[in-house]
XYZ file of C-alpha atoms in Angstrom:
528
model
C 70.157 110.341 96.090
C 67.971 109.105 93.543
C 64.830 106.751 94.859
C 64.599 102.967 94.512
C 61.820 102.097 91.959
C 60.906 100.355 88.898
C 62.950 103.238 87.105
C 65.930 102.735 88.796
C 66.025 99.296 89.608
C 68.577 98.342 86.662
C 70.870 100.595 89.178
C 71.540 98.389 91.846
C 74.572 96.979 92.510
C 75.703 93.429 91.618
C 74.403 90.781 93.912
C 71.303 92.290 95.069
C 68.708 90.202 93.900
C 65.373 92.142 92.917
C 62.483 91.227 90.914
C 62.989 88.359 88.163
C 59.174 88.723 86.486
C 57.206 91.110 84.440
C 55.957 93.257 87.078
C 53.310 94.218 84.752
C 51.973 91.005 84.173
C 51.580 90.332 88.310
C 47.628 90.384 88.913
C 46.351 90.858 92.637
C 45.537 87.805 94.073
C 45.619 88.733 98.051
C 44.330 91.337 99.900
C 46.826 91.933 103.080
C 45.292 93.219 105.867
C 47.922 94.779 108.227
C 51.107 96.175 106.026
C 53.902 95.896 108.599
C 57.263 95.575 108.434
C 56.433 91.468 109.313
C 54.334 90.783 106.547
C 56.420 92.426 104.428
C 59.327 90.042 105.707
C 57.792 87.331 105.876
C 55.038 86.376 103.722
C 55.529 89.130 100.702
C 59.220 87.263 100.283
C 57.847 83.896 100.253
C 55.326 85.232 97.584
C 57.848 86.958 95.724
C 59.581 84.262 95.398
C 57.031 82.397 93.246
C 55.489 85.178 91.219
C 57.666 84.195 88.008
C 56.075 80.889 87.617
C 52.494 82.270 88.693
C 52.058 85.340 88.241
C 48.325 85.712 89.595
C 49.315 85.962 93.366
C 49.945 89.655 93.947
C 49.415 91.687 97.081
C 47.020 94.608 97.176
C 49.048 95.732 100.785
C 46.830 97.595 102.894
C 47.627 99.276 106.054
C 43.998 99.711 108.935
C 45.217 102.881 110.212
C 48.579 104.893 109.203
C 48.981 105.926 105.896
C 52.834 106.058 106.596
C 53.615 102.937 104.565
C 51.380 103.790 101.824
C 53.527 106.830 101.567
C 56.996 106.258 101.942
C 55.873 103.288 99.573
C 54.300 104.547 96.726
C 56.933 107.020 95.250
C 59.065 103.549 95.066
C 55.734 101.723 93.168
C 55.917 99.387 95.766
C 59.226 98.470 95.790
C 61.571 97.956 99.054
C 64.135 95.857 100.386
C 64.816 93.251 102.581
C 68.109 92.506 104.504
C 68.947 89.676 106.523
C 71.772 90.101 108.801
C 73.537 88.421 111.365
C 77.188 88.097 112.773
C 78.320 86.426 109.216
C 77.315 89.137 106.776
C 73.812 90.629 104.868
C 71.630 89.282 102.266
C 69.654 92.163 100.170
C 67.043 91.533 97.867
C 63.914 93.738 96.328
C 60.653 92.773 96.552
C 58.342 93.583 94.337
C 55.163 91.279 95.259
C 53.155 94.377 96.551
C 50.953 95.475 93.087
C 49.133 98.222 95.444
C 49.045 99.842 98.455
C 45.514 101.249 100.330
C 44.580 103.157 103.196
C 41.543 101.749 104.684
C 40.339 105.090 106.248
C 40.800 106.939 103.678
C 38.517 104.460 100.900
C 36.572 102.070 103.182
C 34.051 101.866 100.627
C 36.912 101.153 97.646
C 38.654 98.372 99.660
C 34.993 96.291 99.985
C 34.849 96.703 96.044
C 38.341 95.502 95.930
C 37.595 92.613 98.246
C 34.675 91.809 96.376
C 36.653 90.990 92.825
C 36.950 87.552 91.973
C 40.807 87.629 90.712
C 41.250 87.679 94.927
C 41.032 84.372 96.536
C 42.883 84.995 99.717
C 42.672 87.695 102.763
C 45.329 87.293 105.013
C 46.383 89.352 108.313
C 48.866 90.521 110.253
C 47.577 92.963 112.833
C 48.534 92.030 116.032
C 47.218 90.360 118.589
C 45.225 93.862 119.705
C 43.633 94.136 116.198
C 41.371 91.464 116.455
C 39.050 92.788 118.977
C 38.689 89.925 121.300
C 39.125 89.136 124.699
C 42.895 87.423 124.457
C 41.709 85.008 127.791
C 38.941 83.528 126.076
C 39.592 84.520 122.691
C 35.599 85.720 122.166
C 34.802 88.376 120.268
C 34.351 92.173 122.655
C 30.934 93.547 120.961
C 31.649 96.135 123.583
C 34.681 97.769 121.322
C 34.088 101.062 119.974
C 34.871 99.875 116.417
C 32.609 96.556 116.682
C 29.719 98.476 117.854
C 30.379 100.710 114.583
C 30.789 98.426 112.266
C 28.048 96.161 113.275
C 25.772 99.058 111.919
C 28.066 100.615 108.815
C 29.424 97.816 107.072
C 29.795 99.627 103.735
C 32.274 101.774 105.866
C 33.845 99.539 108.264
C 36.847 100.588 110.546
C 37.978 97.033 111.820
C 39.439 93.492 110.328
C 36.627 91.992 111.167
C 34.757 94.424 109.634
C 36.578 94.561 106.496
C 36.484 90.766 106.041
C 32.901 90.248 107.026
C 31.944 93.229 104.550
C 33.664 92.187 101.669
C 32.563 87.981 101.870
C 28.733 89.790 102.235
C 29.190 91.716 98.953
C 30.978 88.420 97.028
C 27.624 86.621 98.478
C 25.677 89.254 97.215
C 26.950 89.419 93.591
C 27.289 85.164 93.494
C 31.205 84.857 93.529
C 32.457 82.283 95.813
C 34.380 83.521 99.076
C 37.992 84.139 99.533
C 40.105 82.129 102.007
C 40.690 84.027 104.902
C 44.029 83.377 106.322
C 45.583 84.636 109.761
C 49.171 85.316 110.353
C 49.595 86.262 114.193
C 50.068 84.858 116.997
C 47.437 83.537 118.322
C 46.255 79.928 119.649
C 44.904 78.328 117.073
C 44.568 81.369 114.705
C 42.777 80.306 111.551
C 39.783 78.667 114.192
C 40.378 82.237 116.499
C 39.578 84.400 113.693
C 36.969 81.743 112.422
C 34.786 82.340 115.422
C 35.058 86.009 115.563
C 34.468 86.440 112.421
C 31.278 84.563 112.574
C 30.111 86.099 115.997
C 30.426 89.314 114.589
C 28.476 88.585 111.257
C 26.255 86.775 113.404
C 25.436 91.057 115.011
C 24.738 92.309 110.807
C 23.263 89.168 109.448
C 22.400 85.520 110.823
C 21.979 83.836 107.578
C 25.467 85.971 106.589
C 27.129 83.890 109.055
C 25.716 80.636 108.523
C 26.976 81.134 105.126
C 30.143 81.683 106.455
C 30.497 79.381 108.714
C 29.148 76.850 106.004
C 31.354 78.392 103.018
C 34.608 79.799 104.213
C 37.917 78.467 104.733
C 40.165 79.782 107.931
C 43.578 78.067 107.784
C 45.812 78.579 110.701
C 49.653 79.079 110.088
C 52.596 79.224 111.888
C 54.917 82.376 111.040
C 58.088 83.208 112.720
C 60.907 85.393 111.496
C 62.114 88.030 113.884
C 61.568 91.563 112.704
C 62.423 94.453 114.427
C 61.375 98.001 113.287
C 62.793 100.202 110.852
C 64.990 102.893 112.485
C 66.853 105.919 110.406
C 69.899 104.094 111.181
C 69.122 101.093 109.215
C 67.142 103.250 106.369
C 70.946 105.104 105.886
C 72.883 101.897 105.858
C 70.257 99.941 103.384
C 70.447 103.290 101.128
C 74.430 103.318 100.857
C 74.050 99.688 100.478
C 71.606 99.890 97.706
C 72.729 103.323 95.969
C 69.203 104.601 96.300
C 67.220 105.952 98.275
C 64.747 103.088 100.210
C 62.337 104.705 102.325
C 60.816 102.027 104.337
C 63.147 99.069 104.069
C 63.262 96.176 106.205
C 66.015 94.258 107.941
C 65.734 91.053 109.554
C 67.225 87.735 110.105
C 68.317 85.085 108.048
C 66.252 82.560 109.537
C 62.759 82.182 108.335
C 59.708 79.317 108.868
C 56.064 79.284 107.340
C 53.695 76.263 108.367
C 50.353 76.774 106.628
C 47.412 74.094 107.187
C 46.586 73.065 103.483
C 42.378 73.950 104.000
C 41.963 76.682 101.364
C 38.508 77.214 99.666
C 40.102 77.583 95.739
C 43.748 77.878 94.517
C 46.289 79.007 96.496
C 50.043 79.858 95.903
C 52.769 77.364 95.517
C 54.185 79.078 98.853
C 56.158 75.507 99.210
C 58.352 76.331 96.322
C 59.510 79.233 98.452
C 60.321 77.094 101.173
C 56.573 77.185 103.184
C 55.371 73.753 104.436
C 51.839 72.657 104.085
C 50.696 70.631 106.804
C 47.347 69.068 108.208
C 47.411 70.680 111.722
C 49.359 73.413 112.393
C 48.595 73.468 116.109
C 51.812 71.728 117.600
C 54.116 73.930 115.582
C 51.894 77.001 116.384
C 52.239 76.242 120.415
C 55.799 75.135 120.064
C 56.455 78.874 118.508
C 54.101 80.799 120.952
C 55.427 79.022 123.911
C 59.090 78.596 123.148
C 60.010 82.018 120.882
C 57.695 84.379 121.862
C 57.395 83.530 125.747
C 61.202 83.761 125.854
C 60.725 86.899 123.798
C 58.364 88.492 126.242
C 60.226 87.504 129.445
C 63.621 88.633 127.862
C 61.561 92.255 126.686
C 60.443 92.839 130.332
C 63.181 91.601 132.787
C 65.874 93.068 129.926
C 64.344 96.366 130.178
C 64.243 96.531 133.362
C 67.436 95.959 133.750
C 68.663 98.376 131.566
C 69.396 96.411 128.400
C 67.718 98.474 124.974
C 67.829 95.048 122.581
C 66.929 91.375 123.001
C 70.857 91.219 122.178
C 72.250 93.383 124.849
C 69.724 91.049 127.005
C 71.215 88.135 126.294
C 74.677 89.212 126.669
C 73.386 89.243 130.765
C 74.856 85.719 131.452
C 71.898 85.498 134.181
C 69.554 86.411 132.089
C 70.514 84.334 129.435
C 70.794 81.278 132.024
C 67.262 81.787 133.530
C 66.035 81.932 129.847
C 66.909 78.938 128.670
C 66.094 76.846 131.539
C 62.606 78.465 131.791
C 62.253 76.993 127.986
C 64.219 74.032 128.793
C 62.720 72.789 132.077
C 59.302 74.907 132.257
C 58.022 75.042 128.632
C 59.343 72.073 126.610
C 57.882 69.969 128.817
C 54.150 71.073 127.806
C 54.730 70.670 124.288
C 53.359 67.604 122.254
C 55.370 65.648 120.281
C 55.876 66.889 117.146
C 56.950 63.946 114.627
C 60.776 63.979 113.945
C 60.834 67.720 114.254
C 63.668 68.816 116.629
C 62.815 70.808 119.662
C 66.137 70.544 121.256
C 67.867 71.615 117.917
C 64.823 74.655 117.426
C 65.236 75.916 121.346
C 69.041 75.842 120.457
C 68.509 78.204 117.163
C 66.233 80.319 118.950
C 68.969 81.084 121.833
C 71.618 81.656 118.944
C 68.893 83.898 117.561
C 67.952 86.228 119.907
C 71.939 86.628 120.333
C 71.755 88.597 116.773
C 73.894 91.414 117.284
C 72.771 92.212 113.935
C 69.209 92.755 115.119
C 68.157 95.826 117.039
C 65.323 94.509 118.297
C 64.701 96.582 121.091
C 62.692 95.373 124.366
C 60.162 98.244 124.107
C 59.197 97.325 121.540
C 58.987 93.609 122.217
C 56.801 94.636 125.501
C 54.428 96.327 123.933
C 50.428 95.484 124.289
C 51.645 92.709 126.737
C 47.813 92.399 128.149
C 47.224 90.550 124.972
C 50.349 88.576 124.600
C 50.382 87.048 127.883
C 47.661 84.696 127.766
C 49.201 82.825 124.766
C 52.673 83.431 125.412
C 52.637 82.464 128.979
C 49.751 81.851 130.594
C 48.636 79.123 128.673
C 52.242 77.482 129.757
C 51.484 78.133 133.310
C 48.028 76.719 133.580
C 49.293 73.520 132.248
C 52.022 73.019 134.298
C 50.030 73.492 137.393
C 47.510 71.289 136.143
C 50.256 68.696 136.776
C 51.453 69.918 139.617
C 54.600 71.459 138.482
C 56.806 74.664 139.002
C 56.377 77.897 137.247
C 59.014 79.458 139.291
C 60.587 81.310 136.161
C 57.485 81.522 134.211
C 55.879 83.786 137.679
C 58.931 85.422 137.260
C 57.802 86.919 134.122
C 54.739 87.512 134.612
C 56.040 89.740 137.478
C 58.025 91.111 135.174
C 55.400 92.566 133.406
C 53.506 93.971 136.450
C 56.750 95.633 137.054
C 56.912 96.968 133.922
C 53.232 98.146 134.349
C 54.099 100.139 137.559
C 55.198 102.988 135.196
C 58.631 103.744 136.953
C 61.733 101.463 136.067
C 64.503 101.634 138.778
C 65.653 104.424 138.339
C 63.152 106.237 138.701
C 62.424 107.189 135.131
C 58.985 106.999 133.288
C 58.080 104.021 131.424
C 55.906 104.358 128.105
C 53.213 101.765 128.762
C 52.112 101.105 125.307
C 48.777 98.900 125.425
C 45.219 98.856 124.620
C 44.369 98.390 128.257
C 47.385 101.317 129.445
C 44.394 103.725 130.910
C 43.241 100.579 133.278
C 46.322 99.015 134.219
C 47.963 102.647 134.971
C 45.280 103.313 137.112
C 45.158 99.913 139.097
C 49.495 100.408 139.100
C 49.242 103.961 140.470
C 45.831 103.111 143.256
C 48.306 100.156 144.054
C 51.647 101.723 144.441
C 54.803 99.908 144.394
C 53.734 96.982 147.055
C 53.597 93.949 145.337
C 50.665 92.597 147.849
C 48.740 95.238 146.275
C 49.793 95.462 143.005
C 49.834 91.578 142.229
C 45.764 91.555 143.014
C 44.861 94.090 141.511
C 46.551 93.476 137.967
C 45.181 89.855 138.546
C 41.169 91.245 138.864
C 41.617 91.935 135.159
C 40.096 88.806 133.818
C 40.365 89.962 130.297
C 44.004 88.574 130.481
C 44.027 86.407 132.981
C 40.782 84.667 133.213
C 38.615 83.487 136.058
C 40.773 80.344 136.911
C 44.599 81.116 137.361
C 44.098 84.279 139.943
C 42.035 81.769 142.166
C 45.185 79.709 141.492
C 47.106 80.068 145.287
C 50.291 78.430 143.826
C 49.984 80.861 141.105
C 48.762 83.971 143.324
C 51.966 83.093 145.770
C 54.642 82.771 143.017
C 54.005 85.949 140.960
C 53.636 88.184 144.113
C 56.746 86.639 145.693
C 58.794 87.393 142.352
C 56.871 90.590 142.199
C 58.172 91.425 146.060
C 61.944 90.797 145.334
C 61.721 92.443 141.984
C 60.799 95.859 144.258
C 62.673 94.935 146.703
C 65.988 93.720 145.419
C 66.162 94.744 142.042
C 65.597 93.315 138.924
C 69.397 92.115 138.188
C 69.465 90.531 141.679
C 66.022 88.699 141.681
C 67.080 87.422 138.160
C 70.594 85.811 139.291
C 68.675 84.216 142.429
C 66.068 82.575 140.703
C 69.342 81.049 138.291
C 71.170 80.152 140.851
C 68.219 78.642 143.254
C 64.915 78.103 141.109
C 62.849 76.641 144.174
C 64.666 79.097 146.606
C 63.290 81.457 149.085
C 63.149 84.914 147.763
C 61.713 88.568 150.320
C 57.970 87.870 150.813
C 55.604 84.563 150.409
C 57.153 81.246 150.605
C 58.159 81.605 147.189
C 59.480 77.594 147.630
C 55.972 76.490 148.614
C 54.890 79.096 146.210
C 56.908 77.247 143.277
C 56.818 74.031 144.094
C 60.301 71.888 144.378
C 63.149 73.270 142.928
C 64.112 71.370 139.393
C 66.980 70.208 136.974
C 67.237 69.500 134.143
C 66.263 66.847 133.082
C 68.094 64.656 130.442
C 64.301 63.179 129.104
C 62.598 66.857 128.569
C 65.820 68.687 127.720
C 68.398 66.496 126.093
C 71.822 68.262 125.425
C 71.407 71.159 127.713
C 73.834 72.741 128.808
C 76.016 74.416 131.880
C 75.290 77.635 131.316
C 74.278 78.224 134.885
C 77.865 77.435 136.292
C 79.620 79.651 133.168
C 77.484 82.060 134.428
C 78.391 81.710 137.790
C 81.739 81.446 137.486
């Protein structure tokens, strides 16, 4: 089979939509830092979308370590689908917004000079949370790490985002051009002021009047992304090529649904991303915490009680009516509640979409994956959530559920015995702690606790914290994950094997018709 490219594109079948500009005409107006299958999703679809009216806002794609993108990428000049699929059918388009593709390895020295030319006026990233080189409890920079240390004496050859970023707005100061917007797309609190102050503390270790400049000159907008993207598997690359008649070697498939909220503080031009359906806002902090808090907490407890349950996909997860029920009342009765108002916007209707999405059978989205690097998730997926509510005084029975979750998860043995592939930056640490600890969940909970780079100083001095986790912890050894799962359902401020996990918790709840309007009875369907 032939291979999707600009050659071949007048080959694809009738109602495919692919590229309706002058490729050639496209000049690079972003630098992407972080060429995943999100970004290019996400924001390369919205930026597609606009490239016929303004042509100057092409990505130069680069990926920080693997060159496996750049490769299966470049024989197609760029080119690769995107289907969205759910229950009702598939949408496939071709995007063409990517006008290059680098390896930063490979040319660290060739990226800074592409940085440094004025037709680019925005950076943006999508690395993951792990690829900004902070501690994810505090969110300050680690001038400990390996590649901050290096970089902080090589900056014509950095390694890092931060490096990259800080290297190219020196050599723009250097040669007079004004700065590009830098622009973060992950999930983090706050990410455009995150990646602000990292940024500056580490040009603040090459240069002090560097980052005074930058501090003084550069814009960091924060955004709000979320579009569910699971990775590429053969599977889907064989069904995309039938579908297309060519051969795509790196496609993506996602869902339908899709949401961009950008704060409108750029330093020059920007893209008309609104056209494409993006929406500019003044503060993107509520939506930001709604989305961290709501999606991708529910998205992390689903990944680790799922797996260990047995289920391969968020789908198959949320076919557990249990599961499903403890879910949606730990975002209905545990997380809503924290959330600021946010102006008209829906929450009920959004929590309600989000249940309905993770339901995708269309999506193989598998739980691994979701659970990877969890010691940098946690603190803004769930953490954050759980400090607040016992600021007030309220339950985090299924929120400590989670959490425990993920220190099962961490033990390295699922129940069956099996290995589990801890993937995360912090895997060498936490499999030592798990294996000095050994299944006992009064030994275990402690000493995953003591690592303050996710959980801070304040929440494992926390006794109603402390209690809950190791009493979920306890019954998830103990009794299994399916069983501590349907008891905390069924009996949220019940006792479960070990601490007081009612005094632990705090008094069982309801719903409640003020913070969770329209719920429903999913607990007694799934008790029935």
């Amino acid at each position: 089979m032939d291979r999707l490219s600009p050659a071949t594109l007048h080959r694809l079948p009738a109602g495919i939509l692919k590229p309706d500009y002058d490729r050639t005409a496209v000049a690079t107006g972003i630098v992407h830092l972080g060429l995943g299958a999100f970004h290019r999703g996400h924001q390369a679809v919205y930026t597609d979308a606009l490239l016929k009216d303004d042509p100057r806002w092409g990505i130069l794609g680069v990926s920080l370590r693997s060159p496996d993108t750049r490769d299966a990428l470049a024989p197609q000049g760029g080119l690769y689908s995107v289907t969205a699929s759910d229950g009702a059918g598939q949408q496939r388009r071709v995007i063409g917004a990517l006008t290059g593709l680098a390896v930063a390895p490979e040319d660290p020295a060739g990226l800074l000079a592409r940085l440094a030319d004025p037709t680019v006026r925005i950076v943006s990233t999508t690395v993951t949370e792990k690829g900004y080189n902070h501690d994810p409890a505090t969110g300050t920079l680690r001038a400990d790490d390996p590649d901050i240390r290096h970089d902080s004496g090589h900056l014509t050859h950095p390694r890092s985002t931060l490096g990259f970023i800080v290297g190219g707005l020196r050599l723009r100061r250097q040669q007079g051009l004004p700065p590009y917007t830098v622009q973060a797309c992950d999930n983090l609190p706050a990410n455009g002021h995150t990646l602000r102050g990292l940024v500056i503390a580490f040009a603040e270790l090459v240069d002090r009047d560097l980052a005074r400049w930058i501090a003084d000159e550069v814009r960091f907008p924060s955004t709000m992304v979320d579009r569910i993207v699971p990775a590429t598997t053969d599977a889907d690359r064989a069904d995309v090529s039938t579908a297309l008649g060519l051969d795509d070697a790196w496609p993506v498939v996602t869902e339908p649904f899709s949401q961009w909220v950008i704060e409108d503080d750029f330093g020059g031009d920007r893209p008309a991303w609104d056209i494409s359906g993006a929406q500019f806002v003044r503060d993107v902090a509520p939506f930001e915490l709604m989305k961290l808090r709501l999606l991708n907490g529910a998205h992390s407890t689903i990944a680790y009680l799922g797996y260990l349950m047995g289920c391969e996909t968020v789908a198959a997860a949320m076919a557990e009516p249990d599961l499903a029920g403890l879910v949606e009342d730990m975002m209905c009765d545990e997380v809503t509640p924290t959330l600021p108002a946010l102006g008209g916007f829906d929450v009920t209707a959004y929590r309600a979409a989000l249940l309905q999405r993770f339901r995708n059978p269309a999506l193989k989205h598998l739980t691994a994956q979701i659970a990877m690097d969890g010691s940098q998730k946690l603190p803004q997926r769930l953490l954050g959530t759980i400090s607040d509510r016992l600021a007030r005084g309220q339950p985090i029975t299924r929120l400590a559920l989670a959490v425990a979750g993920w220190m099962r998860y961490v033990s390295g043995t699922d129940e069956h015995r099996q290995p589990i592939a801890l993937r995360d930056p912090l895997a060498d640490r936490l499999r030592a702690l798990a294996d000095d600890a050994g299944p006992v969940a009064g030994r275990l909970a402690p000493a995953l606790l003591s690592v303050t780079s996710v959980f801070g100083t304040e929440l494992p001095n926390n006794p109603r914290f402390t209690g809950a986790v190791e009493a979920a912890l306890d019954s998830l050894f103990l009794n299994g994950t399916r069983a501590t799962v349907a008891q905390t359902l069924q009996n949220p401020g019940g006792r479960h094997t070990g601490p007081d996990w009612a005094n632990a918790t705090s008094a069982p709840t309801t719903h409640s018709a003020a913070a969770c309007p329209g719920s429903s009875d999913h607990a007694d369907r799934a008790r029935a």
